[in-house]
C-alpha cells in the first residue's frame, strides 16, 4: 500500500511517502513558517523522488489535530482535496498520538504524556504507554489546564515522561508541584512529529466513510465561536464558521 502522510498540526511540517511499512522518502521542516507555502511543493517533490505519479497513491493519512488551528486546517484541507481528486482512502490520526506512539516505544513501558501548548496555561494532552508490543492510551486526549494535568500526575503517584511544547511558566509550575519528582521532561527533539510514524499508524486504521464530513479535531471551539456564544447566550452551540 502506497501512503502519503501529512502533518502540519504544529510548528514542524512533516511529510512522508511509504510503501507498506517501508519509508520511501520524507521531509521534516522544524520552522515557524506558513505551511501552506510548502506543503504541496514538498508533496510533489517527494512523489517525484520516488518515481511515482500521484495516481500511484493508495491512501492519504493526515494528522487531524489538535494543534494550531491554521496548521491543522491546512493539513486536513490538503488531504481531503487530494483524497477526493485521486479517489483514494483518507485516514485521520490524532496529532498527539503521532508523537506519543513513537515516544512510548522508546520508554520501555514507562507512561508518557504528550502536551501541546493551548495558551492561557492550558494544554492539549494525552497519555500513552507501550505494553507487550501494544500502544495503549491511558489518558484520553483532552483540553485541560496545566495545573489539572499536574494534579492528575500527583494523584496517580506513578513516574511519567512528559514531552511536548513547554514554556517557562510550565517549567516553573512543574518545579513547584508536589508531582515534580514523578515527572521526567524529555528533550524538545522528541516532540518533533514524524510523518513516517503517522503513516504506520494510519496504514491499518479504518478510512473515513464520508469525506465531506471529515473535519479537524480541535478539541475546543475557536475564539471567534466562543465570542459569538457570549453574545448569543441560550442559542444553539452550533458552529457558525465552517472549519474546512
Short mmCIF file of C-alpha atoms in Angstrom, two decimals:
data_model
loop_
_atom_site.label_atom_id
_atom_site.label_comp_id
_atom_site.label_asym_id
_atom_site.label_seq_id
_atom_site.Cartn_x
_atom_site.Cartn_y
_atom_site.Cartn_z
CA UNK A 1 0.00 0.00 0.00
CA UNK A 2 1.46 3.35 -1.08
CA UNK A 3 0.74 6.02 1.53
CA UNK A 4 1.18 9.78 1.69
CA UNK A 5 1.29 11.08 5.29
CA UNK A 6 0.89 14.77 6.14
CA UNK A 7 1.39 16.52 9.50
CA UNK A 8 1.31 20.32 9.74
CA UNK A 9 -0.59 20.44 13.02
CA UNK A 10 2.09 22.45 14.86
CA UNK A 11 5.29 24.37 14.07
CA UNK A 12 7.05 21.44 12.33
CA UNK A 13 5.92 20.27 8.92
CA UNK A 14 6.46 16.57 8.29
CA UNK A 15 5.53 14.69 5.12
CA UNK A 16 6.38 11.13 4.15
CA UNK A 17 5.58 8.57 1.49
CA UNK A 18 5.74 4.88 2.33
CA UNK A 19 5.20 1.56 0.60
CA UNK A 20 3.63 -0.75 3.19
CA UNK A 21 5.94 -0.27 6.21
CA UNK A 22 8.94 0.84 4.14
CA UNK A 23 9.86 4.52 4.23
CA UNK A 24 10.45 5.76 0.68
CA UNK A 25 11.05 9.48 1.24
CA UNK A 26 10.36 12.05 3.94
CA UNK A 27 10.89 15.73 4.74
CA UNK A 28 10.56 17.45 8.11
CA UNK A 29 10.90 21.23 8.50
CA UNK A 30 11.08 22.49 12.08
CA UNK A 31 10.39 26.11 11.19
CA UNK A 32 7.77 28.64 12.22
CA UNK A 33 6.60 29.27 8.68
CA UNK A 34 3.35 29.36 6.75
CA UNK A 35 2.88 25.67 5.98
CA UNK A 36 0.51 26.47 3.12
CA UNK A 37 3.51 27.66 1.10
CA UNK A 38 5.48 24.44 1.49
CA UNK A 39 3.03 21.58 1.82
CA UNK A 40 2.13 20.96 -1.84
CA UNK A 41 5.63 21.59 -3.27
CA UNK A 42 7.04 19.18 -0.68
CA UNK A 43 4.47 16.51 -1.57
CA UNK A 44 5.20 16.92 -5.28
CA UNK A 45 8.95 16.71 -4.66
CA UNK A 46 8.73 13.52 -2.60
CA UNK A 47 6.45 11.79 -5.10
CA UNK A 48 8.85 12.73 -7.90
CA UNK A 49 11.88 11.48 -5.94
CA UNK A 50 10.14 8.13 -5.50
CA UNK A 51 9.50 7.95 -9.24
CA UNK A 52 5.77 7.78 -8.60
CA UNK A 53 2.77 9.55 -10.04
CA UNK A 54 0.01 10.91 -7.77
CA UNK A 55 -2.28 8.22 -9.20
CA UNK A 56 0.02 5.56 -7.69
CA UNK A 57 -1.02 6.54 -4.16
CA UNK A 58 -3.49 4.28 -2.35
CA UNK A 59 -4.13 6.22 0.84
CA UNK A 60 -3.70 9.63 2.47
CA UNK A 61 -3.05 9.75 6.23
CA UNK A 62 -3.32 13.11 7.96
CA UNK A 63 -2.68 14.38 11.48
CA UNK A 64 -6.16 15.75 12.23
CA UNK A 65 -5.41 17.71 15.39
CA UNK A 66 -5.37 19.02 17.98
CA UNK A 67 -2.77 21.70 17.45
CA UNK A 68 -2.52 25.02 15.66
CA UNK A 69 -5.87 25.98 14.13
CA UNK A 70 -4.20 27.12 10.93
CA UNK A 71 -1.78 24.21 10.73
CA UNK A 72 -4.43 21.56 11.30
CA UNK A 73 -6.74 23.19 8.78
CA UNK A 74 -4.01 23.26 6.12
CA UNK A 75 -3.23 19.56 6.53
CA UNK A 76 -6.85 18.42 6.60
CA UNK A 77 -7.87 20.58 3.64
CA UNK A 78 -4.90 19.36 1.60
CA UNK A 79 -5.56 15.73 2.50
CA UNK A 80 -9.27 15.95 1.69
CA UNK A 81 -8.61 17.64 -1.64
CA UNK A 82 -6.06 15.01 -2.68
CA UNK A 83 -8.19 12.09 -1.50
CA UNK A 84 -11.19 13.44 -3.39
CA UNK A 85 -9.21 14.21 -6.56
CA UNK A 86 -7.43 10.84 -6.60
CA UNK A 87 -10.47 8.93 -5.30
CA UNK A 88 -8.44 7.14 -2.62
CA UNK A 89 -8.82 6.42 1.10
CA UNK A 90 -8.35 9.10 3.74
CA UNK A 91 -7.42 8.32 7.36
CA UNK A 92 -7.22 10.80 10.23
CA UNK A 93 -4.92 10.24 13.22
CA UNK A 94 -4.59 12.27 16.43
CA UNK A 95 -1.63 14.65 16.28
CA UNK A 96 -0.86 13.80 19.92
CA UNK A 97 -0.82 10.10 19.10
CA UNK A 98 1.75 10.58 16.34
CA UNK A 99 4.28 11.74 18.93
CA UNK A 100 3.01 9.51 21.74
CA UNK A 101 3.24 6.27 19.78
CA UNK A 102 6.89 6.86 18.92
CA UNK A 103 7.99 8.11 22.34
CA UNK A 104 6.10 5.41 24.26
CA UNK A 105 8.00 2.73 22.37
CA UNK A 106 11.28 4.31 23.48
CA UNK A 107 10.25 4.46 27.14
CA UNK A 108 10.20 0.69 27.83
CA UNK A 109 6.75 0.61 29.41
CA UNK A 110 7.00 3.95 31.22
CA UNK A 111 3.83 6.06 30.88
CA UNK A 112 4.25 9.08 28.60
CA UNK A 113 2.24 12.30 28.47
CA UNK A 114 2.25 14.37 25.28
CA UNK A 115 1.29 18.04 25.57
CA UNK A 116 0.70 20.85 23.09
CA UNK A 117 0.57 24.41 24.40
CA UNK A 118 -3.03 25.64 24.06
CA UNK A 119 -2.22 29.08 25.53
CA UNK A 120 -3.52 30.72 28.71
CA UNK A 121 -1.92 28.00 30.83
CA UNK A 122 -3.92 25.30 29.04
CA UNK A 123 -2.70 22.28 27.13
CA UNK A 124 -3.91 19.59 24.78
CA UNK A 125 -2.80 16.39 26.48
CA UNK A 126 -2.94 12.62 26.11
CA UNK A 127 -1.19 9.72 27.82
CA UNK A 128 0.33 6.65 26.15
CA UNK A 129 2.14 3.52 27.30
CA UNK A 130 3.74 0.65 25.40
CA UNK A 131 2.82 -2.71 26.90
CA UNK A 132 3.62 -6.12 25.40
CA UNK A 133 4.10 -4.66 21.95
CA UNK A 134 0.85 -2.70 22.07
CA UNK A 135 0.43 1.05 22.47
CA UNK A 136 -2.30 1.92 24.97
CA UNK A 137 -3.90 5.32 25.55
CA UNK A 138 -4.25 5.60 29.34
CA UNK A 139 -5.20 9.29 29.28
CA UNK A 140 -7.73 10.24 26.61
CA UNK A 141 -6.80 13.32 24.61
CA UNK A 142 -8.36 16.44 26.06
CA UNK A 143 -8.10 20.19 26.51
CA UNK A 144 -7.25 20.98 30.15
CA UNK A 145 -5.35 23.36 32.39
CA UNK A 146 -1.72 22.51 33.05
CA UNK A 147 -2.47 22.68 36.78
CA UNK A 148 -5.11 19.96 36.40
CA UNK A 149 -2.64 17.81 34.47
CA UNK A 150 -0.05 18.11 37.23
CA UNK A 151 -2.69 17.23 39.80
CA UNK A 152 -3.60 14.13 37.79
CA UNK A 153 0.05 13.01 37.84
CA UNK A 154 0.22 13.62 41.58
CA UNK A 155 -2.92 11.57 42.20
CA UNK A 156 -1.64 8.67 40.11
CA UNK A 157 1.65 8.56 42.04
CA UNK A 158 3.40 6.95 39.10
CA UNK A 159 6.51 8.20 37.35
CA UNK A 160 5.84 9.59 33.86
CA UNK A 161 7.78 11.04 30.96
CA UNK A 162 6.42 14.32 29.60
CA UNK A 163 7.10 15.57 26.10
CA UNK A 164 5.83 18.47 24.05
CA UNK A 165 5.62 22.23 23.95
CA UNK A 166 6.89 23.70 27.22
CA UNK A 167 7.31 27.33 28.13
CA UNK A 168 8.92 28.98 31.16
CA UNK A 169 5.61 29.06 33.00
CA UNK A 170 5.12 25.32 32.60
CA UNK A 171 8.66 24.63 33.81
CA UNK A 172 8.08 26.77 36.89
CA UNK A 173 4.80 25.02 37.68
CA UNK A 174 6.43 21.60 37.41
CA UNK A 175 9.24 22.67 39.73
CA UNK A 176 6.74 23.90 42.33
CA UNK A 177 4.34 20.96 42.02
CA UNK A 178 4.29 18.06 44.52
CA UNK A 179 4.42 15.88 41.39
CA UNK A 180 7.79 17.24 40.22
CA UNK A 181 9.73 14.17 41.38
CA UNK A 182 7.45 11.95 39.28
CA UNK A 183 7.97 13.85 36.02
CA UNK A 184 10.85 13.45 33.59
CA UNK A 185 10.76 16.05 30.86
CA UNK A 186 12.07 14.70 27.57
CA UNK A 187 14.24 16.78 25.20
CA UNK A 188 12.47 19.04 22.72
CA UNK A 189 13.52 16.95 19.72
CA UNK A 190 11.28 14.13 20.97
CA UNK A 191 8.31 16.41 20.29
CA UNK A 192 9.04 16.76 16.57
CA UNK A 193 6.46 14.62 14.75
CA UNK A 194 7.46 12.00 12.20
CA UNK A 195 5.21 11.58 9.19
CA UNK A 196 6.60 8.05 8.88
CA UNK A 197 5.13 7.21 12.30
CA UNK A 198 1.89 8.82 11.13
CA UNK A 199 1.85 6.60 8.03
CA UNK A 200 2.38 3.46 10.11
CA UNK A 201 -0.45 4.41 12.48
CA UNK A 202 -2.79 5.08 9.57
CA UNK A 203 -1.89 2.05 7.48
CA UNK A 204 -4.22 -0.34 9.32
CA UNK A 205 -6.79 2.22 10.51
CA UNK A 206 -10.30 2.47 9.12
CA UNK A 207 -10.63 5.14 6.42
CA UNK A 208 -13.14 7.96 6.52
CA UNK A 209 -16.54 6.88 5.21
CA UNK A 210 -17.94 10.34 4.41
CA UNK A 211 -15.16 12.55 3.07
CA UNK A 212 -17.20 15.75 3.14
CA UNK A 213 -17.96 15.25 6.85
CA UNK A 214 -14.33 14.82 7.91
CA UNK A 215 -13.21 17.86 9.90
CA UNK A 216 -10.25 18.79 12.12
CA UNK A 217 -10.30 17.67 15.74
CA UNK A 218 -9.58 20.93 17.52
CA UNK A 219 -10.70 19.69 20.98
CA UNK A 220 -12.14 23.14 21.64
CA UNK A 221 -14.16 25.77 19.83
CA UNK A 222 -12.42 28.65 18.10
CA UNK A 223 -12.07 32.02 19.83
CA UNK A 224 -14.48 33.52 17.29
CA UNK A 225 -17.09 30.90 18.18
CA UNK A 226 -16.57 31.49 21.90
CA UNK A 227 -17.10 35.22 21.44
CA UNK A 228 -20.22 34.57 19.37
CA UNK A 229 -21.68 32.34 22.07
CA UNK A 230 -21.06 35.02 24.70
CA UNK A 231 -23.07 37.47 22.60
CA UNK A 232 -25.84 34.91 21.93
CA UNK A 233 -26.48 33.14 25.26
CA UNK A 234 -29.05 30.39 25.19
CA UNK A 235 -28.80 29.83 21.45
CA UNK A 236 -27.68 26.56 19.90
CA UNK A 237 -23.96 25.91 20.27
CA UNK A 238 -23.64 25.09 16.62
CA UNK A 239 -20.60 26.33 14.79
CA UNK A 240 -21.38 29.27 12.56
CA UNK A 241 -17.95 29.01 10.99
CA UNK A 242 -17.31 26.21 8.53
CA UNK A 243 -13.93 24.89 9.62
CA UNK A 244 -12.94 23.20 6.38
#
